[in-house]
PDB file of C-alpha atoms in Angstrom:
ATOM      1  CA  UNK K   1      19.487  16.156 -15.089  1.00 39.00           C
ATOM      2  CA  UNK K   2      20.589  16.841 -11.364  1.00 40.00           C
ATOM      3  CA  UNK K   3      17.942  17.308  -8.910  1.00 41.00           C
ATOM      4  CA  UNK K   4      18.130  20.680  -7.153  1.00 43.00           C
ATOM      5  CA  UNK K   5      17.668  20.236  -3.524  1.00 42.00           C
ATOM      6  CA  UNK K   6      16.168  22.990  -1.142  1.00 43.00           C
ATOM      7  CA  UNK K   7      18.588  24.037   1.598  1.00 43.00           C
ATOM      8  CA  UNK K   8      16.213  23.144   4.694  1.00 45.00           C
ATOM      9  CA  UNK K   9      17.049  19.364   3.468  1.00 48.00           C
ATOM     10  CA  UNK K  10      21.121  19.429   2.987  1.00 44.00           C
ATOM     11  CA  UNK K  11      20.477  17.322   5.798  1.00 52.00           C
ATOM     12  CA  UNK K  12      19.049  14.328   3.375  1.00 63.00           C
ATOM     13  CA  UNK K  13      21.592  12.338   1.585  1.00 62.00           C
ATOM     14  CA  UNK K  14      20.131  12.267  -1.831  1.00 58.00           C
ATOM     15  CA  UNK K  15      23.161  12.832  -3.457  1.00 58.00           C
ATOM     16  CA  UNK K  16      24.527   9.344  -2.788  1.00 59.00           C
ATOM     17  CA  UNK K  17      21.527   7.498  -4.606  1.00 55.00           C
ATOM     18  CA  UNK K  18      22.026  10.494  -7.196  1.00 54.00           C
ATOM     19  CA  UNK K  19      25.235   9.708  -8.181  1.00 52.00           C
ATOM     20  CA  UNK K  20      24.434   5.614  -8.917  1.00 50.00           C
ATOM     21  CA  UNK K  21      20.814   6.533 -10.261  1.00 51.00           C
ATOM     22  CA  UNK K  22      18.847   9.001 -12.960  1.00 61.00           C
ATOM     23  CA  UNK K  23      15.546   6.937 -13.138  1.00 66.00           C
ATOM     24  CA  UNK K  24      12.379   9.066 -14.214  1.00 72.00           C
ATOM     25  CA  UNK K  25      11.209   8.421 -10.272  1.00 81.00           C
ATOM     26  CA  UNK K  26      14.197  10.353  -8.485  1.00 85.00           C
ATOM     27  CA  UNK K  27      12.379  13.840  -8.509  1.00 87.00           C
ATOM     28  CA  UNK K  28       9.590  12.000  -6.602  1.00 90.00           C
ATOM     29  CA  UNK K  29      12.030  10.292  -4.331  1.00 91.00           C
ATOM     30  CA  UNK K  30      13.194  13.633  -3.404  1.00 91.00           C
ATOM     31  CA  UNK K  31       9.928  15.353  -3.134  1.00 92.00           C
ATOM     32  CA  UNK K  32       8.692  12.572  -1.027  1.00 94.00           C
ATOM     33  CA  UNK K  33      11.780  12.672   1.106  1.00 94.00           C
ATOM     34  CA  UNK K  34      11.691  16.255   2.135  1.00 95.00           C
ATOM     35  CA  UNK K  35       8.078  15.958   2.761  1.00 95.00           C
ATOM     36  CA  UNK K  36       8.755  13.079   5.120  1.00 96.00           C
ATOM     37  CA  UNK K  37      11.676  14.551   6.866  1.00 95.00           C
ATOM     38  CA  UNK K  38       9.380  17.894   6.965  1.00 94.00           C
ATOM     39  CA  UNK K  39       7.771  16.764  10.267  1.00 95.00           C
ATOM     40  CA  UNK K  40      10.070  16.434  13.768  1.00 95.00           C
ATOM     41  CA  UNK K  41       8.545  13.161  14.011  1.00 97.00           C
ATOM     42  CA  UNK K  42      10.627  11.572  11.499  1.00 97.00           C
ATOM     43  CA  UNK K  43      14.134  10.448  12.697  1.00 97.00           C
ATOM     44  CA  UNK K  44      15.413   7.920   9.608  1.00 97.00           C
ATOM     45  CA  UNK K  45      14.678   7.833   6.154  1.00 96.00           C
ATOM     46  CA  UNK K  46      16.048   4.933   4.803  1.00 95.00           C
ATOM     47  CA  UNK K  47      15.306   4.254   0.440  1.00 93.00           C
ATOM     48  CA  UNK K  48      15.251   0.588  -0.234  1.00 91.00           C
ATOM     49  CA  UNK K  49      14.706  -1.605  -3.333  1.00 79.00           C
ATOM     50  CA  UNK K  50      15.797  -0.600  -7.055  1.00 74.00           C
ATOM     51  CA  UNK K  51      16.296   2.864  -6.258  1.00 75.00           C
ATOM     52  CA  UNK K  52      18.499   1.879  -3.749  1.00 74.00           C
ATOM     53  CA  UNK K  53      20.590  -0.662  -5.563  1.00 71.00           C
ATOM     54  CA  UNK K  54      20.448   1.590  -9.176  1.00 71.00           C
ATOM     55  CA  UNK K  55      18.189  -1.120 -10.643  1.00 71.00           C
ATOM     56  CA  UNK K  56      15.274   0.562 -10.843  1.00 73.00           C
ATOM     57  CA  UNK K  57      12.978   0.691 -14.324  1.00 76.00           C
ATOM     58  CA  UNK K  58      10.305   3.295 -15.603  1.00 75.00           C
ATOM     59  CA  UNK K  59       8.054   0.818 -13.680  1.00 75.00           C
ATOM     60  CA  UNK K  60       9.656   1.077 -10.437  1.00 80.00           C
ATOM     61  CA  UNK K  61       8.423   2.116  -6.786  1.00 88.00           C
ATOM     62  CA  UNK K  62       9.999   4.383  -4.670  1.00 91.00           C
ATOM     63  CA  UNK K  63      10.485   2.080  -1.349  1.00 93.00           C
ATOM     64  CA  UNK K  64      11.037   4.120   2.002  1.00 95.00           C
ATOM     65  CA  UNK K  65      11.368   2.590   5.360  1.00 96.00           C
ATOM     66  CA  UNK K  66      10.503   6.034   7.474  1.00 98.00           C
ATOM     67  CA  UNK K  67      11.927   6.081  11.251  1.00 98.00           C
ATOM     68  CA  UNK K  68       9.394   7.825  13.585  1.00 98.00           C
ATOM     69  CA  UNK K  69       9.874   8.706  17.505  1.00 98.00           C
ATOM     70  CA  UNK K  70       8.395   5.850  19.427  1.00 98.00           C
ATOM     71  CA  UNK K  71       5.994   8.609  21.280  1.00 97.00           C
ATOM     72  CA  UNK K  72       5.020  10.234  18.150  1.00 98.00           C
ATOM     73  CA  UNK K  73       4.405   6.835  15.712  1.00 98.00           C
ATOM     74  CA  UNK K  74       0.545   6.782  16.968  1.00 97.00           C
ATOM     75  CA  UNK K  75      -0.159  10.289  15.864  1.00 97.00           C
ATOM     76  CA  UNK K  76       2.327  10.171  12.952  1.00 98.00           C
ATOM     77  CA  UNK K  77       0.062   6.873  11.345  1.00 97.00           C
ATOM     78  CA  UNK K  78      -2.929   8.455  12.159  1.00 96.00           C
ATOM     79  CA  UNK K  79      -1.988  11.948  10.397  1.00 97.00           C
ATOM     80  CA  UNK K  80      -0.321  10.196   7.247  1.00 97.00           C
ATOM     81  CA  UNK K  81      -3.252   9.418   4.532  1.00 97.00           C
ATOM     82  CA  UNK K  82      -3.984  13.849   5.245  1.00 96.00           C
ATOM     83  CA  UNK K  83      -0.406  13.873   4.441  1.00 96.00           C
ATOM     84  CA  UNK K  84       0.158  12.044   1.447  1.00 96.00           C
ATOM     85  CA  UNK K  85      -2.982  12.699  -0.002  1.00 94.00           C
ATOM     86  CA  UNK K  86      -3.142  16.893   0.838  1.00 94.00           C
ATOM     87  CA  UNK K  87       0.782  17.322   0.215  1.00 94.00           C
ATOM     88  CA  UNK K  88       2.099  14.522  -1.110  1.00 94.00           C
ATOM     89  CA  UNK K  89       0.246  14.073  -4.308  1.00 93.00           C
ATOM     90  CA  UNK K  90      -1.627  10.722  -3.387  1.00 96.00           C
ATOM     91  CA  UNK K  91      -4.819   9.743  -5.790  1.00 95.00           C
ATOM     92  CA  UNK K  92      -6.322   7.645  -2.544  1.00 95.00           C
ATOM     93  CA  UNK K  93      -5.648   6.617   0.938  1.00 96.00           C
ATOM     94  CA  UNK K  94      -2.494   4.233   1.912  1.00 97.00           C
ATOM     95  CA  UNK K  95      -3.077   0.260   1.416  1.00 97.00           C
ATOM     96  CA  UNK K  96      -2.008  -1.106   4.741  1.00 96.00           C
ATOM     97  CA  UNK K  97       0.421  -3.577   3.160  1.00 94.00           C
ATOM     98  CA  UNK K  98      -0.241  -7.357   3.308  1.00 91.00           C
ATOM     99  CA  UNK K  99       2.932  -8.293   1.288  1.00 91.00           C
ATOM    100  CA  UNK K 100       5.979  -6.758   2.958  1.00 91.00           C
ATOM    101  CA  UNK K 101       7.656  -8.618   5.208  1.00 90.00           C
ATOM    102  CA  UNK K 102       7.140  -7.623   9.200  1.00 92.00           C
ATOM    103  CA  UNK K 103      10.207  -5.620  10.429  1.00 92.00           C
ATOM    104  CA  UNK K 104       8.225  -4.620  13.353  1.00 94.00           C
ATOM    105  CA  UNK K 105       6.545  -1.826  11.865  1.00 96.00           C
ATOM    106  CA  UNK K 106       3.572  -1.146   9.795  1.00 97.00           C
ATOM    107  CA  UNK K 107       3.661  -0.413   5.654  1.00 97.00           C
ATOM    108  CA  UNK K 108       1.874   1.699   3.546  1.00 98.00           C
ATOM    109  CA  UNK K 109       1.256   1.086  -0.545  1.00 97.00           C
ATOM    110  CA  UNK K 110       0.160   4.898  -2.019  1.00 97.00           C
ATOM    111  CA  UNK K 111      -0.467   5.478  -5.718  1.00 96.00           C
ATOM    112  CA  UNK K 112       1.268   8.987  -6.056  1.00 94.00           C
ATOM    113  CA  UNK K 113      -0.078  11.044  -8.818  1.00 90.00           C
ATOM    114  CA  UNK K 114       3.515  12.698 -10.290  1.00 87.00           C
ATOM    115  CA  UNK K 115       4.872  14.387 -13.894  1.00 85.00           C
ATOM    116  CA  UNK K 116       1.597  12.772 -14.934  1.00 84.00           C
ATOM    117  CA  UNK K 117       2.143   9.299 -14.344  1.00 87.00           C
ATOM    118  CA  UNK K 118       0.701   6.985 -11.264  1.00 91.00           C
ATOM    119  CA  UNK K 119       3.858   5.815  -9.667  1.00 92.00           C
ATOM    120  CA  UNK K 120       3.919   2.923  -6.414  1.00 94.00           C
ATOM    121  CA  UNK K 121       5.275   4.668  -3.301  1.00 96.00           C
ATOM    122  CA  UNK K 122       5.788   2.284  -0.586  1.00 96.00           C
ATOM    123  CA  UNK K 123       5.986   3.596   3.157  1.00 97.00           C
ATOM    124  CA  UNK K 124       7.480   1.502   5.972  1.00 97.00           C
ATOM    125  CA  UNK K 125       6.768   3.270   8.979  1.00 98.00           C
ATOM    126  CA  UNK K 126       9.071   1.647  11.748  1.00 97.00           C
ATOM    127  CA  UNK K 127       9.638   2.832  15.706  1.00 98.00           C
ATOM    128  CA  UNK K 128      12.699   4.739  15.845  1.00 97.00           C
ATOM    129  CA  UNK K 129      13.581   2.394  18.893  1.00 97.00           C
ATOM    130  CA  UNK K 130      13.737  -0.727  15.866  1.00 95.00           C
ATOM    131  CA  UNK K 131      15.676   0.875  13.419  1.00 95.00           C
ATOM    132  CA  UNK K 132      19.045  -0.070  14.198  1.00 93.00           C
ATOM    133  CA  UNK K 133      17.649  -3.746  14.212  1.00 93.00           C
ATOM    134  CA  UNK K 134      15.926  -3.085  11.040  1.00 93.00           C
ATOM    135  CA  UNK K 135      18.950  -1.834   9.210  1.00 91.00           C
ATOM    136  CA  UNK K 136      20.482  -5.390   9.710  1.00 90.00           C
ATOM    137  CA  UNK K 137      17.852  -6.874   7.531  1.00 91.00           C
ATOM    138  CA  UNK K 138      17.727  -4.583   4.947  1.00 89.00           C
ATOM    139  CA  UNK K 139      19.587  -3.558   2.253  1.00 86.00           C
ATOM    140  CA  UNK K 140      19.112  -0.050   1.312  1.00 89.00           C
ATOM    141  CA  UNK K 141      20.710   3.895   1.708  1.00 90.00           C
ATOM    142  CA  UNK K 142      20.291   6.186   4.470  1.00 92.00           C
ATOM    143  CA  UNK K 143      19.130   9.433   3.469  1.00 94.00           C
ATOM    144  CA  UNK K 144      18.161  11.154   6.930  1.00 95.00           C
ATOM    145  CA  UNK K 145      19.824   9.863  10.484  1.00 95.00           C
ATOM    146  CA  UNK K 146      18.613  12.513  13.053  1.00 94.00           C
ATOM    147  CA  UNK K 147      19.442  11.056  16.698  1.00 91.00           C
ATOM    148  CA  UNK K 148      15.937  10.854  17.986  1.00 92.00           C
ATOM    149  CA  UNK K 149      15.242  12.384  21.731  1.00 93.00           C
ATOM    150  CA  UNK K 150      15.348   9.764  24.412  1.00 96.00           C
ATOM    151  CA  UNK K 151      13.063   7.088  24.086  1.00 97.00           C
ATOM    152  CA  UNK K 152      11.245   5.307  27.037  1.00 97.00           C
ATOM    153  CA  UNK K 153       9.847   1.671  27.927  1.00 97.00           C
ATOM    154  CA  UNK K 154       6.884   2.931  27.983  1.00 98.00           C
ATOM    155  CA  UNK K 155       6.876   4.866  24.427  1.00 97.00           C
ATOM    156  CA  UNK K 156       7.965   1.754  22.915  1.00 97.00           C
ATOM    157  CA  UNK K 157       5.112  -0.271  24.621  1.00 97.00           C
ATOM    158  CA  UNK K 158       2.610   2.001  23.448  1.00 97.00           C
ATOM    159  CA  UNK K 159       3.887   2.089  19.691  1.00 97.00           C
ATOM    160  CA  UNK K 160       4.426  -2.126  20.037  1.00 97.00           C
ATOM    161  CA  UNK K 161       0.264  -1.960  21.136  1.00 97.00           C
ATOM    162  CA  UNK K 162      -0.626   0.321  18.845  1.00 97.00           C
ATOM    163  CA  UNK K 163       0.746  -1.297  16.048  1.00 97.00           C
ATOM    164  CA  UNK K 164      -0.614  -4.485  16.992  1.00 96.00           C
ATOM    165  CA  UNK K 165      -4.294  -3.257  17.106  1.00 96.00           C
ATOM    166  CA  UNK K 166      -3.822  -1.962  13.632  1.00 95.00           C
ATOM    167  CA  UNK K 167      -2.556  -5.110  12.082  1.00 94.00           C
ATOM    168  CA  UNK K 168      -5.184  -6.495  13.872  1.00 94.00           C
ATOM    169  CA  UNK K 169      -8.378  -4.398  13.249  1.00 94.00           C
ATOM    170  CA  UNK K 170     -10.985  -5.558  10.557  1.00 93.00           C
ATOM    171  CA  UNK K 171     -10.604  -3.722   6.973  1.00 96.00           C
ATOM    172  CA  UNK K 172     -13.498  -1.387   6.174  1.00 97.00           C
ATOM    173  CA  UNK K 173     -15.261  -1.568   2.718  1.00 97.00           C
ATOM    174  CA  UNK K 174     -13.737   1.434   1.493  1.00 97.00           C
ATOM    175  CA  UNK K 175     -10.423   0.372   2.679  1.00 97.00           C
ATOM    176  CA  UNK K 176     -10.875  -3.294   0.704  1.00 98.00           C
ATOM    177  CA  UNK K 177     -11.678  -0.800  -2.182  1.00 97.00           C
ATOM    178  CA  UNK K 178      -8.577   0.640  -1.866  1.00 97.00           C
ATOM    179  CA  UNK K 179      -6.689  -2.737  -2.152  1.00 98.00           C
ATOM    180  CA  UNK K 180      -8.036  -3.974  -5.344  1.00 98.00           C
ATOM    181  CA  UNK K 181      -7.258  -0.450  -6.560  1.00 97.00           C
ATOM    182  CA  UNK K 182      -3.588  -0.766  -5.534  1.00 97.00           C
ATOM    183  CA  UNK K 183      -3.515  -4.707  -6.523  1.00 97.00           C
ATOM    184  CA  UNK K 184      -4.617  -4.016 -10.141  1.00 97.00           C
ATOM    185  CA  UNK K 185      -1.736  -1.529 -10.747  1.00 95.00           C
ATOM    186  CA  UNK K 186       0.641  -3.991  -9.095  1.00 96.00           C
ATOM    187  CA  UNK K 187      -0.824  -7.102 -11.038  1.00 97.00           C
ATOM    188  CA  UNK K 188      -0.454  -4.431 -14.122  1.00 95.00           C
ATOM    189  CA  UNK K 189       3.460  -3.836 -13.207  1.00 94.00           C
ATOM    190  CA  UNK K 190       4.223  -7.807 -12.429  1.00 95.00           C
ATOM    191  CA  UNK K 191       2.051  -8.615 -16.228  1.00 96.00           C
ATOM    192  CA  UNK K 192       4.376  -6.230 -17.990  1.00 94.00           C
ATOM    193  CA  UNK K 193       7.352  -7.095 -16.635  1.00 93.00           C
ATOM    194  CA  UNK K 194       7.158 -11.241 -17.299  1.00 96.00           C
ATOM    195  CA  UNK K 195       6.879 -11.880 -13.428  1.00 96.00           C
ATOM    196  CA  UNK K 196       3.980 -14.602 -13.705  1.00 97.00           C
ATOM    197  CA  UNK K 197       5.139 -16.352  -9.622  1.00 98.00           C
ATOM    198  CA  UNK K 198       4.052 -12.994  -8.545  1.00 97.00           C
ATOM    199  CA  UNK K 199       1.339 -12.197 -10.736  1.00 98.00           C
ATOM    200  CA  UNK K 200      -0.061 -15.876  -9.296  1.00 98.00           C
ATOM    201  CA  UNK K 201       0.335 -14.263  -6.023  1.00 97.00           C
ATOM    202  CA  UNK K 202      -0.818 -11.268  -6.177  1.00 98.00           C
ATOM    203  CA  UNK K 203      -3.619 -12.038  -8.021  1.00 98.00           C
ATOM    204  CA  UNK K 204      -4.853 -14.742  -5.297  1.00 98.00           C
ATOM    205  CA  UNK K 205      -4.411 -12.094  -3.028  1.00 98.00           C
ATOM    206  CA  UNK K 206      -7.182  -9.795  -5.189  1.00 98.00           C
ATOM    207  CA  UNK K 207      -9.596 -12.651  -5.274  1.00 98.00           C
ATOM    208  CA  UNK K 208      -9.424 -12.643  -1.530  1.00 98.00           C
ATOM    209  CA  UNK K 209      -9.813  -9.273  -1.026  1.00 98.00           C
ATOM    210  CA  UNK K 210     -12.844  -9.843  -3.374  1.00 98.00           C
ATOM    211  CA  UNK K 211     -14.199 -12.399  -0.550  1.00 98.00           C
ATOM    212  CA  UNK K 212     -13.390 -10.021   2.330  1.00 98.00           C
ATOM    213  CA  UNK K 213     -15.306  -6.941   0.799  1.00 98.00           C
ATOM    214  CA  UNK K 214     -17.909  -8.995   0.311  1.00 98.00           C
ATOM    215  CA  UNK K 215     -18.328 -10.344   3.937  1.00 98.00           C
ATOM    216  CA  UNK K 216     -17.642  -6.887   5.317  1.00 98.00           C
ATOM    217  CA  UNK K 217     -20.314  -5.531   3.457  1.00 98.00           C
ATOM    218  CA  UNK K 218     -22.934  -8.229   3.686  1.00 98.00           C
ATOM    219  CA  UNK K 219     -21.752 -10.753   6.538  1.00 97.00           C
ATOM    220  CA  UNK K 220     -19.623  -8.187   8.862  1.00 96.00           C
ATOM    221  CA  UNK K 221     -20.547  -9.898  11.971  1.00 95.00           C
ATOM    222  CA  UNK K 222     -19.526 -13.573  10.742  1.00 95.00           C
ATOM    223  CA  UNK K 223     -18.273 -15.590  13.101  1.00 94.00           C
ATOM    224  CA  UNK K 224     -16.586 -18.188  10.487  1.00 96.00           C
ATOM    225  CA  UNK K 225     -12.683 -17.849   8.681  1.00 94.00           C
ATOM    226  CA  UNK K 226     -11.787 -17.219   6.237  1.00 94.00           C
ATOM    227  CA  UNK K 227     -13.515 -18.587   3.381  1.00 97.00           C
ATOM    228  CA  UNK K 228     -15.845 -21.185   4.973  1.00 97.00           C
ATOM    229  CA  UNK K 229     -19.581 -21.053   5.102  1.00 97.00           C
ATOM    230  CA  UNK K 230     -19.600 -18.380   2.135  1.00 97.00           C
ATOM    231  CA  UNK K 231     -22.851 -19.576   0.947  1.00 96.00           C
ATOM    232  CA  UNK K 232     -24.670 -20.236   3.863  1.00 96.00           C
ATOM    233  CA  UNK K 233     -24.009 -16.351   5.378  1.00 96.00           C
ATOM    234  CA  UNK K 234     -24.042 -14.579   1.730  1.00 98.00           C
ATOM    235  CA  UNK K 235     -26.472 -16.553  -0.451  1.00 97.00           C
ATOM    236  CA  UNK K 236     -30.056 -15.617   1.374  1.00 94.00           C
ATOM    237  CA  UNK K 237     -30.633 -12.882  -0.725  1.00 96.00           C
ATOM    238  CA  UNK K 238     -30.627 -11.539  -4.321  1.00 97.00           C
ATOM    239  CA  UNK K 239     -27.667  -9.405  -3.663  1.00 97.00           C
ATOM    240  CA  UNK K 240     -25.821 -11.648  -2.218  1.00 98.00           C
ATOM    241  CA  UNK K 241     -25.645 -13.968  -4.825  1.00 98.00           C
ATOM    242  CA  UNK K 242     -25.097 -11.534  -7.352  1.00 98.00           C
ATOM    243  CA  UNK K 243     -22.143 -11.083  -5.520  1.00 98.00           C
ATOM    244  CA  UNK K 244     -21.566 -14.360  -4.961  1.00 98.00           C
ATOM    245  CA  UNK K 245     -21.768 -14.874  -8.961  1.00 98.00           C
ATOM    246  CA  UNK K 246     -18.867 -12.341  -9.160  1.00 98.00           C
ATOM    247  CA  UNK K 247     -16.810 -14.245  -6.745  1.00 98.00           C
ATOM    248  CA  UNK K 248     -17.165 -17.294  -8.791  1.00 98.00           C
ATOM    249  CA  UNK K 249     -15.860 -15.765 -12.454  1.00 97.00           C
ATOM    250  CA  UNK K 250     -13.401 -13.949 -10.238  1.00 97.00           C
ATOM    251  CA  UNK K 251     -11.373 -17.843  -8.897  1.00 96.00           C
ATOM    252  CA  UNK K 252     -12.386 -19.303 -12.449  1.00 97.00           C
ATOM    253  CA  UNK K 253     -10.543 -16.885 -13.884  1.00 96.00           C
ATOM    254  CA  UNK K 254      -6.861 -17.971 -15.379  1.00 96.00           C
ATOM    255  CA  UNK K 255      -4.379 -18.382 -12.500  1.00 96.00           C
ATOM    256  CA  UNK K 256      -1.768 -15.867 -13.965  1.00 98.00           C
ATOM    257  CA  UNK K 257      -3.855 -12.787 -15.650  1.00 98.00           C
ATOM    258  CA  UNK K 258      -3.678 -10.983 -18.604  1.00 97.00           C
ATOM    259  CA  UNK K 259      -3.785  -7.376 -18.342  1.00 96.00           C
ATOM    260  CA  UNK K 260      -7.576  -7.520 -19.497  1.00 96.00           C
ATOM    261  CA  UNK K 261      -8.514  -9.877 -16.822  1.00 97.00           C
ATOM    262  CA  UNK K 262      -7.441  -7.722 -14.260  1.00 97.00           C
ATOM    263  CA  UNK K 263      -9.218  -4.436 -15.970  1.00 96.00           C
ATOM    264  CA  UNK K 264     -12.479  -6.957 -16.032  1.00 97.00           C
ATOM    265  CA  UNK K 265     -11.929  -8.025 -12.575  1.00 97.00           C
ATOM    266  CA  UNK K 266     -11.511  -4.170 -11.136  1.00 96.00           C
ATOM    267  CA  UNK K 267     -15.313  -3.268 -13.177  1.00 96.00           C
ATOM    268  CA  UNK K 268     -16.322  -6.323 -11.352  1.00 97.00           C
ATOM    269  CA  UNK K 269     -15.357  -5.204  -8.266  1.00 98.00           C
ATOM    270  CA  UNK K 270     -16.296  -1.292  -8.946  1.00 97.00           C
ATOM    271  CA  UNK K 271     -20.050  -2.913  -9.765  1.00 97.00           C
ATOM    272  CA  UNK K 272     -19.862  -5.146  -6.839  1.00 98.00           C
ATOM    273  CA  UNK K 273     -18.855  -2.395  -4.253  1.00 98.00           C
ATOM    274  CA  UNK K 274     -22.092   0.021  -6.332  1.00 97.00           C
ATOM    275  CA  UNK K 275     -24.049  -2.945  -5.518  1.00 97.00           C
ATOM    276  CA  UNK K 276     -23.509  -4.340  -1.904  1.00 98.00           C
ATOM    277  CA  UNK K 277     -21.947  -0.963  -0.051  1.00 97.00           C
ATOM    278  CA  UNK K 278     -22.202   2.183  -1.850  1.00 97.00           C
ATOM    279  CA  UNK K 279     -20.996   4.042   0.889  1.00 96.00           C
ATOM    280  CA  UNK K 280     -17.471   2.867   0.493  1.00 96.00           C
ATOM    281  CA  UNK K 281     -17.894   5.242  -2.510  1.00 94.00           C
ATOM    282  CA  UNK K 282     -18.309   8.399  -0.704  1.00 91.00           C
ATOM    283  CA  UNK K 283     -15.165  10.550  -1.117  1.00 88.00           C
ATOM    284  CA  UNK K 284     -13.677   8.119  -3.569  1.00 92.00           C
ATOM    285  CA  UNK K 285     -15.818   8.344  -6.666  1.00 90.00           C
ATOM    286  CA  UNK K 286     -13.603  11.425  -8.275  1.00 91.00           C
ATOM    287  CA  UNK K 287      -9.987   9.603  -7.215  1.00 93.00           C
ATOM    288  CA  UNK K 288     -11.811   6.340  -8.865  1.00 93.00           C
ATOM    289  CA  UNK K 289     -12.490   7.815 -12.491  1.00 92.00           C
ATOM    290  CA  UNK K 290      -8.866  10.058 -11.910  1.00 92.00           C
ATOM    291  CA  UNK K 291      -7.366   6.005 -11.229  1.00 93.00           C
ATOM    292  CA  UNK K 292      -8.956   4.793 -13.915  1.00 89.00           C
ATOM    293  CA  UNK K 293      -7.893   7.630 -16.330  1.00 90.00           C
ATOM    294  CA  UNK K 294      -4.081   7.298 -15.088  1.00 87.00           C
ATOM    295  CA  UNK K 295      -4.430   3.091 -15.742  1.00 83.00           C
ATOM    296  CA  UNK K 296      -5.447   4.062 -19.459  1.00 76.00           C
ATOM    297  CA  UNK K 297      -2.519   6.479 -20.104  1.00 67.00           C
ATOM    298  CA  UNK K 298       0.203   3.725 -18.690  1.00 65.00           C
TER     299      UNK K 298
END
């Protein structure tokens, strides 16, 4: 079945991944695409991955790299969990994305509630002054090229240092909530799909996340990396080594999970954040149980 496209966005070049592609994800692709190119911000849109290369599955997320004005990028990152979450169907805030590769922009993992399903969409939000350069590493279709207003030295200084301080800024414990929530669908997707190297991966990469929410919420002023001293900050009191406990069935766990290991590690981690920072709760607890609902209809 064709997708019918408004005619604000003739502009956006969906046919051309039409044509090679009918996946179950293409309506979102193009809901998600005229949302984006929606704001004057936005100068590329740029759909990567299996949608891109007509490989995609049922279990397949839809990969933008989004082009935004140098001057506007600040604004545009600040503005974009109202975004996806008020108009772009997003259960929680964006993941800032520890596993793409750095293109000289900042991503974005959001778990998009759409035709009833939870679906991956992956936002790559790059300075319009880097796309060109971008385009040469990645391998993908170009659905919106709008020739962006002139761009200055110092517009692209301020978008380099505001990136920067982003990368660079501690995670909050909601935040660290919001990566085990977007790890357990992706451990989920890598389980089902036979991909055990990145199921070893990504499930390292939950356990750690399990060691930073735990410092954030009971150590946030540690002065030590990493995982040294864990015992010697967290251990002094009863919560702590309750949480402590949790951190040590979490890396005795099997290397590559099962999908029940991962489901036991997420109530682990639900308990753990009830436990050591409730707050990180507040304004998630009703896109928690939706989450959970949408990971027992997959």
């Amino acid at each position: 079945m064709t997708t019918a496209l408004s005619p604000a966005f003739v502009g956006l070049r969906l046919a051309e991944v039409a044509e090679a592609n009918r996946p179950a994800q293409m309506s979102l692709l193009t809901r998600v695409a005229q949302l984006l190119s929606g704001s004057a911000a936005v100068t590329h849109l740029l759909v990567r991955g299996s949608l891109a290369s007509g490989t995609a599955d049922r279990l397949s997320d839809v990969d933008f790299v989004v082009g935004v004005h140098d001057r506007d990028l600040p604004s545009f990152t600040r503005a974009l969990d109202d975004l996806m979450t008020v108009a772009g169907g997003a259960l929680l805030p964006g993941w800032r994305d520890t596993i793409v590769a750095d293109l000289g922009g900042i991503g974005y993992v959001f778990l998009v509630q759409h035709e009833g399903k939870l679906h991956q969409l992956d936002l790559y939000i790059a300075p319009a002054s880097q796309v060109s350069a971008l385009q040469r590493k990645v391998v993908g279709k170009m659905l919106l090229d709008r020739p962006p207003a002139e761009i200055t030295t110092s517009q692209i200084e301020q978008t380099r240092s505001h990136i920067a301080e982003l990368l660079a800024r501690p995670r909050t414990c909601a935040e660290l909530l919001v990566e085990h929530l977007v790890l357990a669908v992706l451990l989920h997707k890598r389980i089902r799909r036979g991909q055990q190297y990145v199921a070893y991966a990504e499930w390292h990469l939950f356990h750690t996340a399990t060691k930073n929410l735990i410092k954030a919420a009971l150590a946030p002023a540690s002065r030590y990396w990493g995982w040294y001293q864990l015992r010697e900050e967290i251990a002094c009191t009863p919560i702590g080594r309750a949480c402590l406990a949790d951190l040590e069935t979490a890396i005795t766990s099997p290397p590559v999970p099962r999908g029940a290991d991962v489901d036991a590690a997420l109530d682990r981690v639900l308990a753990l954040t009830e436990r050591a920072c409730p707050h990180a709760l507040v304004g998630l607890s009703d896109a928690v149980t939706a989450y959970r609902t949408y990971l027992e209809l997959a």
